[in-house]
mmCIF file with all atom_site columns, C-alpha atoms in Angstrom:
data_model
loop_
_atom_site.group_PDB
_atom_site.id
_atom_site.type_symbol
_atom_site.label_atom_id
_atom_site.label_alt_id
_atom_site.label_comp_id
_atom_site.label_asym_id
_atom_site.label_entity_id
_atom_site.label_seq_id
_atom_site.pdbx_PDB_ins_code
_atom_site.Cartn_x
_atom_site.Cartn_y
_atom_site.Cartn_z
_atom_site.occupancy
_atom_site.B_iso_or_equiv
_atom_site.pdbx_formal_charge
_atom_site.auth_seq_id
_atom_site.auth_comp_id
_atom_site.auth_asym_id
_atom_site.auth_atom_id
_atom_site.pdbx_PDB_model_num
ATOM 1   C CA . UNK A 1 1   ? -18.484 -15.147 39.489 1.00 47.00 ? 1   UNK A CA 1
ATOM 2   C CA . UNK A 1 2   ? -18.018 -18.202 36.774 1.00 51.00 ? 2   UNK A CA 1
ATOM 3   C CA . UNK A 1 3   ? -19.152 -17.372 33.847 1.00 49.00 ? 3   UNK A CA 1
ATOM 4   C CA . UNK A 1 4   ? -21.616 -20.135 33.677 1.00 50.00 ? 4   UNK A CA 1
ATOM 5   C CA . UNK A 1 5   ? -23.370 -17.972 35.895 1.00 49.00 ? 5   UNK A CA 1
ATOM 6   C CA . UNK A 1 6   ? -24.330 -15.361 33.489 1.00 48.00 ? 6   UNK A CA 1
ATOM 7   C CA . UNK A 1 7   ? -27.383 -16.055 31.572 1.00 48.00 ? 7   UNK A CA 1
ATOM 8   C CA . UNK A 1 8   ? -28.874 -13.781 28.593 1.00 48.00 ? 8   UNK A CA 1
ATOM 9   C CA . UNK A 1 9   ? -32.372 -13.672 29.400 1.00 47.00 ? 9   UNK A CA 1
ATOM 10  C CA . UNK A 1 10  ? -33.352 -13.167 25.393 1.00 46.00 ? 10  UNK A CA 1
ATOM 11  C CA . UNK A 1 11  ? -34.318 -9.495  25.440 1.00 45.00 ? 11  UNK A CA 1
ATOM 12  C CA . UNK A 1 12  ? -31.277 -7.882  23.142 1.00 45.00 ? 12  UNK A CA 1
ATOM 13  C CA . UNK A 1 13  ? -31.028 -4.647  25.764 1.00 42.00 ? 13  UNK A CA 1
ATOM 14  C CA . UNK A 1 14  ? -30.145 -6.853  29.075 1.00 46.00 ? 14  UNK A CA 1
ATOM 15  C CA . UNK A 1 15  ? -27.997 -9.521  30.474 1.00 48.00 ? 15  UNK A CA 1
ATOM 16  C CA . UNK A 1 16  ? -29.323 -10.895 33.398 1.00 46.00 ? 16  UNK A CA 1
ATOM 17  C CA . UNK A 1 17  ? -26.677 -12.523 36.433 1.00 49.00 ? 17  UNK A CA 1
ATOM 18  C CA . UNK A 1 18  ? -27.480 -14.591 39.089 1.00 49.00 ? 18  UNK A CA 1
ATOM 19  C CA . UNK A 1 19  ? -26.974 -13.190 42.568 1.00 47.00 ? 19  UNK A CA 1
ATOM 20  C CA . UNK A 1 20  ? -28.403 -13.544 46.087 1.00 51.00 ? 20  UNK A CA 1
ATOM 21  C CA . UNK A 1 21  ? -32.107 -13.966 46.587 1.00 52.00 ? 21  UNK A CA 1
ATOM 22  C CA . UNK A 1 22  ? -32.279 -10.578 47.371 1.00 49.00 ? 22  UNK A CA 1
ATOM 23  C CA . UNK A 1 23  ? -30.922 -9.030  44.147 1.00 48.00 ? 23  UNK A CA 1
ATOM 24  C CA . UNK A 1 24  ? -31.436 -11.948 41.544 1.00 46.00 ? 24  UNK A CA 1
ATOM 25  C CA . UNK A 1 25  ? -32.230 -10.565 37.748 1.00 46.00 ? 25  UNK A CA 1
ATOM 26  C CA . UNK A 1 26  ? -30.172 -7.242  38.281 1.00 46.00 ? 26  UNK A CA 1
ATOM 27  C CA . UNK A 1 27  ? -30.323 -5.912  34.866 1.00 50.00 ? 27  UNK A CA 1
ATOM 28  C CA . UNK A 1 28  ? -26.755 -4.587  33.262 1.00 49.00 ? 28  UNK A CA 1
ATOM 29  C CA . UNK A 1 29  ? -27.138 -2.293  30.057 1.00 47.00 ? 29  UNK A CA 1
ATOM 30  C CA . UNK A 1 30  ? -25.296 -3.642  27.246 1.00 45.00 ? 30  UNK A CA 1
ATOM 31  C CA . UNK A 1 31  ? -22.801 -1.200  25.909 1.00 47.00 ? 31  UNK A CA 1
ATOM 32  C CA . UNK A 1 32  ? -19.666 -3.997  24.917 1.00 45.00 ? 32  UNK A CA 1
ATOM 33  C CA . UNK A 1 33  ? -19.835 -6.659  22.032 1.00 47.00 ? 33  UNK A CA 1
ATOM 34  C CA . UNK A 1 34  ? -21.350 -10.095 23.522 1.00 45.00 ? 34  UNK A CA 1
ATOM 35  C CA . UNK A 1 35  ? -17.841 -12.009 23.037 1.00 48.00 ? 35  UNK A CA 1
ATOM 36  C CA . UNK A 1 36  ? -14.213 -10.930 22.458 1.00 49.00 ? 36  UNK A CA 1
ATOM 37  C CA . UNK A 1 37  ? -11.438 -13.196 22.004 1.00 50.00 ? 37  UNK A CA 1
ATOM 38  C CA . UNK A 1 38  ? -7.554  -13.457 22.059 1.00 51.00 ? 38  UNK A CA 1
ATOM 39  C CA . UNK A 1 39  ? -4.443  -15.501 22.553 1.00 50.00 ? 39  UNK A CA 1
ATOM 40  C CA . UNK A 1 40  ? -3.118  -15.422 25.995 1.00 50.00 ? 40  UNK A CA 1
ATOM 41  C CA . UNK A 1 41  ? 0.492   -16.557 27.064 1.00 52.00 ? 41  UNK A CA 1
ATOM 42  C CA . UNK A 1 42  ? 1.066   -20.145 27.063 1.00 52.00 ? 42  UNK A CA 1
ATOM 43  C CA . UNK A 1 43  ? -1.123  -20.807 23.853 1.00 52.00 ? 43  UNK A CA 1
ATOM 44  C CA . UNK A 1 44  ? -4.533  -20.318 25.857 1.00 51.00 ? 44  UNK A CA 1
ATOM 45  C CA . UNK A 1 45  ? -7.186  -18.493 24.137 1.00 50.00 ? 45  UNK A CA 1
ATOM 46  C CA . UNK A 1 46  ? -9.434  -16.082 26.326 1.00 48.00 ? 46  UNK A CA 1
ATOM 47  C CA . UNK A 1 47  ? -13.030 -16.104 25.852 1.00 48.00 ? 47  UNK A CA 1
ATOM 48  C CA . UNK A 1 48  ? -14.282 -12.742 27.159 1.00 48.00 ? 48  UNK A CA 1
ATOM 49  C CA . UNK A 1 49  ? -18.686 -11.747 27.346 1.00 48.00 ? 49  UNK A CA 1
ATOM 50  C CA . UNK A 1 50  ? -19.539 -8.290  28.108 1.00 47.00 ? 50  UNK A CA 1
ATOM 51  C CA . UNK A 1 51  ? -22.100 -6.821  29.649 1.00 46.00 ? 51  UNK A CA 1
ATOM 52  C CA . UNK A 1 52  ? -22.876 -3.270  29.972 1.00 49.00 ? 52  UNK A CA 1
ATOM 53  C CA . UNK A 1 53  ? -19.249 -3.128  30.673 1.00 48.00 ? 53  UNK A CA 1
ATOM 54  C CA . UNK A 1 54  ? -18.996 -5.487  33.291 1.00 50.00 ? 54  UNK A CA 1
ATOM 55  C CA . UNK A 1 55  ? -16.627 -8.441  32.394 1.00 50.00 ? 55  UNK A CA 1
ATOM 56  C CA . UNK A 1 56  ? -17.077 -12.429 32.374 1.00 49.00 ? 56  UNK A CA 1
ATOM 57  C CA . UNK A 1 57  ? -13.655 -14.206 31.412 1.00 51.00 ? 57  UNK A CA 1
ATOM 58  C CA . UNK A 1 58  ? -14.132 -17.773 30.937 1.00 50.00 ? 58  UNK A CA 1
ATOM 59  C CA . UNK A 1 59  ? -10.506 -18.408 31.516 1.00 52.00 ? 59  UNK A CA 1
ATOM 60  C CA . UNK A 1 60  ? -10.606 -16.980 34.849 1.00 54.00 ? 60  UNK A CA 1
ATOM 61  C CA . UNK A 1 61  ? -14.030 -16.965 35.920 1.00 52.00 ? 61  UNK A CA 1
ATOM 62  C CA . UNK A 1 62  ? -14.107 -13.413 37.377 1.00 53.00 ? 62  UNK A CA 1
ATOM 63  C CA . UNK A 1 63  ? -16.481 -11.008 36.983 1.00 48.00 ? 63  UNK A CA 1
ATOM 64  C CA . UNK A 1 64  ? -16.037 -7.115  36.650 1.00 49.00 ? 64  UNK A CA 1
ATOM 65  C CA . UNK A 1 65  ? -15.488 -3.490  35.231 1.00 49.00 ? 65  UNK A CA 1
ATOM 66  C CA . UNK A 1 66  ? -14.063 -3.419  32.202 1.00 50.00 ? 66  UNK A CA 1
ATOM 67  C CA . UNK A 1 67  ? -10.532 -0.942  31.933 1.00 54.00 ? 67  UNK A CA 1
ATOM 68  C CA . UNK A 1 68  ? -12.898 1.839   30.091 1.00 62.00 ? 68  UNK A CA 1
ATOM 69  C CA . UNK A 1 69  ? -12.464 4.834   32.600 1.00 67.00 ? 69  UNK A CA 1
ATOM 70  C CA . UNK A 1 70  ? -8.799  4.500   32.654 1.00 70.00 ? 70  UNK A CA 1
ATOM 71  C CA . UNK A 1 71  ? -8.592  4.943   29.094 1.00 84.00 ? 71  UNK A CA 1
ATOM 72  C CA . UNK A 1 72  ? -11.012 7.495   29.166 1.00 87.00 ? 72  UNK A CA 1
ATOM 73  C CA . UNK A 1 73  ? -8.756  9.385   31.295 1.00 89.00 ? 73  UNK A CA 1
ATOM 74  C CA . UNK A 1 74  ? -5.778  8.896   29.300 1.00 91.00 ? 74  UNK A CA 1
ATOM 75  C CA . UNK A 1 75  ? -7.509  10.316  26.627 1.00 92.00 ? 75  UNK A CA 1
ATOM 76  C CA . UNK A 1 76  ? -8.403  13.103  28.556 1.00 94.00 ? 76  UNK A CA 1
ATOM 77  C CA . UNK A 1 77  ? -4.839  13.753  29.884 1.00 95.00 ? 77  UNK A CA 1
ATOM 78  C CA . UNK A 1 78  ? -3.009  13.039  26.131 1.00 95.00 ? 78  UNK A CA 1
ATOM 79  C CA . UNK A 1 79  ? -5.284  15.903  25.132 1.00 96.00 ? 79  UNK A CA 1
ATOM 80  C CA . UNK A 1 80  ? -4.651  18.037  27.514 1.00 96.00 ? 80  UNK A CA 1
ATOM 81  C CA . UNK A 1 81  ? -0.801  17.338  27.614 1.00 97.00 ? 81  UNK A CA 1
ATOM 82  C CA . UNK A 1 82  ? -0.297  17.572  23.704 1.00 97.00 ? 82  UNK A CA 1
ATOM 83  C CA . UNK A 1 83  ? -2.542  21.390  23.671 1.00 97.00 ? 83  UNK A CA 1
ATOM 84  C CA . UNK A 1 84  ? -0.285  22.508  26.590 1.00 96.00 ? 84  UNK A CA 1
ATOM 85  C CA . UNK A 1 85  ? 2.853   21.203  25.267 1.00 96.00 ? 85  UNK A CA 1
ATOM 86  C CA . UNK A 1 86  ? 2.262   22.251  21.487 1.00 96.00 ? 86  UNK A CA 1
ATOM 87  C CA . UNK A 1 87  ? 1.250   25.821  22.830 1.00 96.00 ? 87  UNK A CA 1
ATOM 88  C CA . UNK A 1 88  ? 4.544   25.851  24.599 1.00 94.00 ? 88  UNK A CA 1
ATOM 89  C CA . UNK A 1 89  ? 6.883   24.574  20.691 1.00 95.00 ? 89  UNK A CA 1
ATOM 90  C CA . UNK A 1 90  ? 4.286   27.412  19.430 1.00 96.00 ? 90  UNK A CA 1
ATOM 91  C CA . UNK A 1 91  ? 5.268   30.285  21.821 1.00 94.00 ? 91  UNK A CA 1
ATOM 92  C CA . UNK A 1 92  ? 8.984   29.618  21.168 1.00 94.00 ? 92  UNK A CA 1
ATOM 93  C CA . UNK A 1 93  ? 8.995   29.226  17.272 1.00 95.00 ? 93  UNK A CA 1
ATOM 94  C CA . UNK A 1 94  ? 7.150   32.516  17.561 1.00 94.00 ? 94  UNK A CA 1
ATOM 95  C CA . UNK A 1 95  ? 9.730   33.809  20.530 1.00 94.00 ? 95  UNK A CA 1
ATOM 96  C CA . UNK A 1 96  ? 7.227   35.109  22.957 1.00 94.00 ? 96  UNK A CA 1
ATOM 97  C CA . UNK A 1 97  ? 8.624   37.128  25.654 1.00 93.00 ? 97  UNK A CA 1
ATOM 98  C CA . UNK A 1 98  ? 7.581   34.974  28.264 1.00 90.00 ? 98  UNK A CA 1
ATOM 99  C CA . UNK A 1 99  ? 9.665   32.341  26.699 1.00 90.00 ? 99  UNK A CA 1
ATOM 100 C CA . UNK A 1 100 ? 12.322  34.054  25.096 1.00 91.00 ? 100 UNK A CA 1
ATOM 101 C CA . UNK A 1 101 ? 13.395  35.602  28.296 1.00 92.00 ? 101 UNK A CA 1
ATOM 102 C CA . UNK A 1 102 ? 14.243  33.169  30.405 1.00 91.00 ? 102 UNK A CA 1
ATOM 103 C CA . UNK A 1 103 ? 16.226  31.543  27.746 1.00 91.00 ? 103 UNK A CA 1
ATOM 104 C CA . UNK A 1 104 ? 18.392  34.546  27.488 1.00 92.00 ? 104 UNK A CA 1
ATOM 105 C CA . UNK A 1 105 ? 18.940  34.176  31.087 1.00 91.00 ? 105 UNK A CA 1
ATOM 106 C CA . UNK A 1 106 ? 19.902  30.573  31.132 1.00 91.00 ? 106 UNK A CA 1
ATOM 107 C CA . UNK A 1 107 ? 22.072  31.022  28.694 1.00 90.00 ? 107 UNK A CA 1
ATOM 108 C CA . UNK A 1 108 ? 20.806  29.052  26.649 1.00 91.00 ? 108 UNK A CA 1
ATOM 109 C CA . UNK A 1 109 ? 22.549  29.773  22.592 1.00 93.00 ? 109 UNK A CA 1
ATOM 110 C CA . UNK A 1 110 ? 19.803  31.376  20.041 1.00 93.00 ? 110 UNK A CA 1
ATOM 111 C CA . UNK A 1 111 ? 20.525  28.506  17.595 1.00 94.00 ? 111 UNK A CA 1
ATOM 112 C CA . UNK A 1 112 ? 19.130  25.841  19.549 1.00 94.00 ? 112 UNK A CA 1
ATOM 113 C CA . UNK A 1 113 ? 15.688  28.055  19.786 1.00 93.00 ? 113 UNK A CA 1
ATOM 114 C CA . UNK A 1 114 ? 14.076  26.151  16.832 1.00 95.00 ? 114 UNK A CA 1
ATOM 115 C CA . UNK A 1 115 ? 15.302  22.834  17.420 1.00 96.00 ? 115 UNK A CA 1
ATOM 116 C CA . UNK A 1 116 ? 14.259  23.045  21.159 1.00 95.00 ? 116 UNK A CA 1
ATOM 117 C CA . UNK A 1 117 ? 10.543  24.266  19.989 1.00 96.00 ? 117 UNK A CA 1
ATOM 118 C CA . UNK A 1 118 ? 10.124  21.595  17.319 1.00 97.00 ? 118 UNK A CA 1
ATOM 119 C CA . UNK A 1 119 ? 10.946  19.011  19.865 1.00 96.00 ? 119 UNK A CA 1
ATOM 120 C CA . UNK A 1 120 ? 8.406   19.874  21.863 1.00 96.00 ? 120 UNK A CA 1
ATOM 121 C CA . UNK A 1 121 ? 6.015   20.491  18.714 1.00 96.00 ? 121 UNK A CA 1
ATOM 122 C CA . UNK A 1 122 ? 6.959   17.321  17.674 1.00 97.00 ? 122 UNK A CA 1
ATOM 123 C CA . UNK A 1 123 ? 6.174   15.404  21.091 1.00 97.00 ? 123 UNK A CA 1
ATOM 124 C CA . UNK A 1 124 ? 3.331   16.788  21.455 1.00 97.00 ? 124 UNK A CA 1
ATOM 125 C CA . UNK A 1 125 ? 2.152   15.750  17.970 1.00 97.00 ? 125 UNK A CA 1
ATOM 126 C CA . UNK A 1 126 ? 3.114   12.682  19.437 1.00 97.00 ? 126 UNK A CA 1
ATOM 127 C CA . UNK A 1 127 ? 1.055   12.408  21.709 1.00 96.00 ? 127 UNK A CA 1
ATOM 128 C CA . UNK A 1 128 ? -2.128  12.648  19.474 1.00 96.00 ? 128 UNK A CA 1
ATOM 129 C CA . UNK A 1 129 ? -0.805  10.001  17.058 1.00 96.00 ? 129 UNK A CA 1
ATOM 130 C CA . UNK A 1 130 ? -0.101  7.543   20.171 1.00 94.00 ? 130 UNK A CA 1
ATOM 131 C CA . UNK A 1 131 ? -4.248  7.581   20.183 1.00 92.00 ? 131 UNK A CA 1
ATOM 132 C CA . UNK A 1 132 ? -3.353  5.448   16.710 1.00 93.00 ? 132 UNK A CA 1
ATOM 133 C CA . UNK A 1 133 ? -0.140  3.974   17.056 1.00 93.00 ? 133 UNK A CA 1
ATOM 134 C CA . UNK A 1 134 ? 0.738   3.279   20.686 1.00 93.00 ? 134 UNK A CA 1
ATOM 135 C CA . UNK A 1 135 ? 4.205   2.994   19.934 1.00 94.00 ? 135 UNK A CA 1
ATOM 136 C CA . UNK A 1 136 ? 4.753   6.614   19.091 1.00 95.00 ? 136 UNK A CA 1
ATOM 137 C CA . UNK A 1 137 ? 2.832   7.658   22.025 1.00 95.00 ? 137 UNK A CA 1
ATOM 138 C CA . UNK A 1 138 ? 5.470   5.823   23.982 1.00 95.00 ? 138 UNK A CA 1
ATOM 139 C CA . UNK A 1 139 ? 8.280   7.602   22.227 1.00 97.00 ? 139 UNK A CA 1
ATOM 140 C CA . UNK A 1 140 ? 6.953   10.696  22.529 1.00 97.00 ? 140 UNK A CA 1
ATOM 141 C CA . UNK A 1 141 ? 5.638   10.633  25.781 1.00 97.00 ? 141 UNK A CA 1
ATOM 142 C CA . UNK A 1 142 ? 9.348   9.418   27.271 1.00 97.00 ? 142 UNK A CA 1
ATOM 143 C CA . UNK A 1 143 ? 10.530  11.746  24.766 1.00 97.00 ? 143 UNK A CA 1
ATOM 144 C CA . UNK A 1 144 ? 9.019   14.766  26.572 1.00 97.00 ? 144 UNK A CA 1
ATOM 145 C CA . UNK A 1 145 ? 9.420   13.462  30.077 1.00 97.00 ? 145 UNK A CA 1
ATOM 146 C CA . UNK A 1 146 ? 13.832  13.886  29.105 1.00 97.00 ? 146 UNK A CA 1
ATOM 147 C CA . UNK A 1 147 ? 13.060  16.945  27.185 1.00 96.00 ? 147 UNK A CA 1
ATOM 148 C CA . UNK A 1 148 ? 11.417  18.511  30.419 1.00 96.00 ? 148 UNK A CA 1
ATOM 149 C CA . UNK A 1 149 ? 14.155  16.879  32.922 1.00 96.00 ? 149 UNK A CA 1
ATOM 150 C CA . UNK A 1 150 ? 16.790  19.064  30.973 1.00 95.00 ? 150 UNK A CA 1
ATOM 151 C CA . UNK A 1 151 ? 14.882  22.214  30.900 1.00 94.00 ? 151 UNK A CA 1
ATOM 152 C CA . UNK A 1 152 ? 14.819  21.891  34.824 1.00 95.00 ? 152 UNK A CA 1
ATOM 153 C CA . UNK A 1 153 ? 18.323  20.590  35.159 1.00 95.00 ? 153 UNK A CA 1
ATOM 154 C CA . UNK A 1 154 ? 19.285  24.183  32.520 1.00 93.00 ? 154 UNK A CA 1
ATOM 155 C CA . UNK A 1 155 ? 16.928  26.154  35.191 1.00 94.00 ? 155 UNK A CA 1
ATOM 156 C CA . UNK A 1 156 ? 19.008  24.539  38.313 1.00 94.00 ? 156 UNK A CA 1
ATOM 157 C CA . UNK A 1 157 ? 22.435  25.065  36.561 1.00 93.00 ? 157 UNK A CA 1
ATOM 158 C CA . UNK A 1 158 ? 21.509  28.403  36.086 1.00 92.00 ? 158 UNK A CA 1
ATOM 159 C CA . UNK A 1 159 ? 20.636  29.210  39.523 1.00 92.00 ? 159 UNK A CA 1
ATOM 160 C CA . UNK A 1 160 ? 16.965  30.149  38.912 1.00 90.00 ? 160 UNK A CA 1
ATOM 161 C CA . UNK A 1 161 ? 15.812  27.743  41.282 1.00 90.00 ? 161 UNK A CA 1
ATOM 162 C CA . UNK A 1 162 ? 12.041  29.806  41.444 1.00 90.00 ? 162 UNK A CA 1
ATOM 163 C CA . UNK A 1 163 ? 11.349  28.670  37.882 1.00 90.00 ? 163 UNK A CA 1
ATOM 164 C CA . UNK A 1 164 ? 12.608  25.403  38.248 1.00 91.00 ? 164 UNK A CA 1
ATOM 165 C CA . UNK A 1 165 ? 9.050   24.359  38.864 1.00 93.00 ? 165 UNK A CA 1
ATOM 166 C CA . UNK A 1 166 ? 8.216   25.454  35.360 1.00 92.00 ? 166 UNK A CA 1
ATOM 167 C CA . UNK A 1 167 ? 9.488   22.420  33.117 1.00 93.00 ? 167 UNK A CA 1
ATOM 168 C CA . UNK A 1 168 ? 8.174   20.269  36.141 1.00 94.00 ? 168 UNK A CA 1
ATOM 169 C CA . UNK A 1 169 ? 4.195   21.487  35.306 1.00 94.00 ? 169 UNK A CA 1
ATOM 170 C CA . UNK A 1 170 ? 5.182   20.513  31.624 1.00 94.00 ? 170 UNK A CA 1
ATOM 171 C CA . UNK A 1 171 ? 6.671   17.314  32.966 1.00 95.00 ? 171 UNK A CA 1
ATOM 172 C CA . UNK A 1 172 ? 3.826   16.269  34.607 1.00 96.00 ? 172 UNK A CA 1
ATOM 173 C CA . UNK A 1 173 ? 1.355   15.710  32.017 1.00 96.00 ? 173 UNK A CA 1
ATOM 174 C CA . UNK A 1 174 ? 3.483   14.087  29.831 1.00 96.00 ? 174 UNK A CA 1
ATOM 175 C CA . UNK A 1 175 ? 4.450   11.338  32.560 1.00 96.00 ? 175 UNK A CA 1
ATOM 176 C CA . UNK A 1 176 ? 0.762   11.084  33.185 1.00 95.00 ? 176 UNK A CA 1
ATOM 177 C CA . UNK A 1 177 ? -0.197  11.060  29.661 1.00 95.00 ? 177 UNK A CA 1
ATOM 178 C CA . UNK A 1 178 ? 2.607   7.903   29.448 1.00 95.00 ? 178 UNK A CA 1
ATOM 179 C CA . UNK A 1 179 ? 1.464   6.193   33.130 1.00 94.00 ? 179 UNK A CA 1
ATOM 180 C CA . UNK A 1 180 ? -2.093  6.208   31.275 1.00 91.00 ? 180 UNK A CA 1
ATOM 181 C CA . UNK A 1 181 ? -0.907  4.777   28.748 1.00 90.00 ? 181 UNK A CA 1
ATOM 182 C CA . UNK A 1 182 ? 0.723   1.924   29.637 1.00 89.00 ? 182 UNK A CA 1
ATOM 183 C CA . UNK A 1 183 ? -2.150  1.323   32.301 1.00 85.00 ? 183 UNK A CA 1
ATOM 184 C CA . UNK A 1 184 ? -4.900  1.634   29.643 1.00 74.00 ? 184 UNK A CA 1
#
């Protein structure tokens, strides 16, 4: 819909749009600021109006929902990811059973121990500051997602193809933390 369709009606709490006879003067909740603005490629500017979430770009003319849920979600999922990931750095600086135990079996040397559980502290710290500083969220996030692949390729090289599934479930919030993201 153009945007010269929209029209504020006045009242601070609604934005009214045109539509069909049979739905004109839909009300839409405001939730967004009324206008947002930013360089686009070429040297365009963009001219965006909100309402209640629902989009009006005067470059393009189309109306719709705003990205909001996705980054809800990759809020969500960065949460989620870094808690799981930093309990996993956690249980190996404080060599829990559970973790220490397959390492034995891998074979993987006692001095890498700390090193391997402050990368995974750090990524998942990571994570939380990408909230800030999308860059580091990046880094950590494709950090993690290697960090993971070589815990599954030490699980395959070992022969302990049962657990192999193990760095995958870490693996997979981390690449959905980073598809999030880069969608959001």
């Amino acid at each position: 819909m153009p945007a010269a369709d929209v029209k504020a009606c006045g009242v601070s709490d609604f934005v009214y749009r045109e539509q069909p006879e049979a739905a004109r003067f839909h009300p839409i909740p405001r939730r967004l600021p009324d206008r947002v603005s930013g360089a686009m490629p070429g040297g365009r500017r963009r001219d965006v109006t909100s309402a209640g979430g629902y989009v009006v770009d005067s470059a393009t003319g189309e109306y719709g929902k705003e990205g909001i849920t996705m980054n809800v979600a990759y809020h969500i999922v960065g949460v989620v990811a870094a808690l799981w990931i930093g309990f996993s750095g956690y249980s190996l600086f404080s060599r829990q059973q559970f973790v220490v135990e397959p390492l034995e079996q891998y074979g993987v040397p006692r001095s890498w121990w700390n090193p391997l559980a402050f990368a995974k502290s750090a990524g998942a710290l990571g994570l939380v500051v990408g909230f800030f500083v999308p860059a580091v969220g990046i880094a950590a996030a494709v950090g993690l997602i290697l960090y993971f692949l070589g815990a599954a390729a030490t699980t395959i090289r070992a022969h302990s193809y049962k657990t192999t599934v193990f760095p995958l479930l870490y693996l997979a919030p981390a690449a959905a933390t980073l598809a999030l993201q880069l969608a959001a």
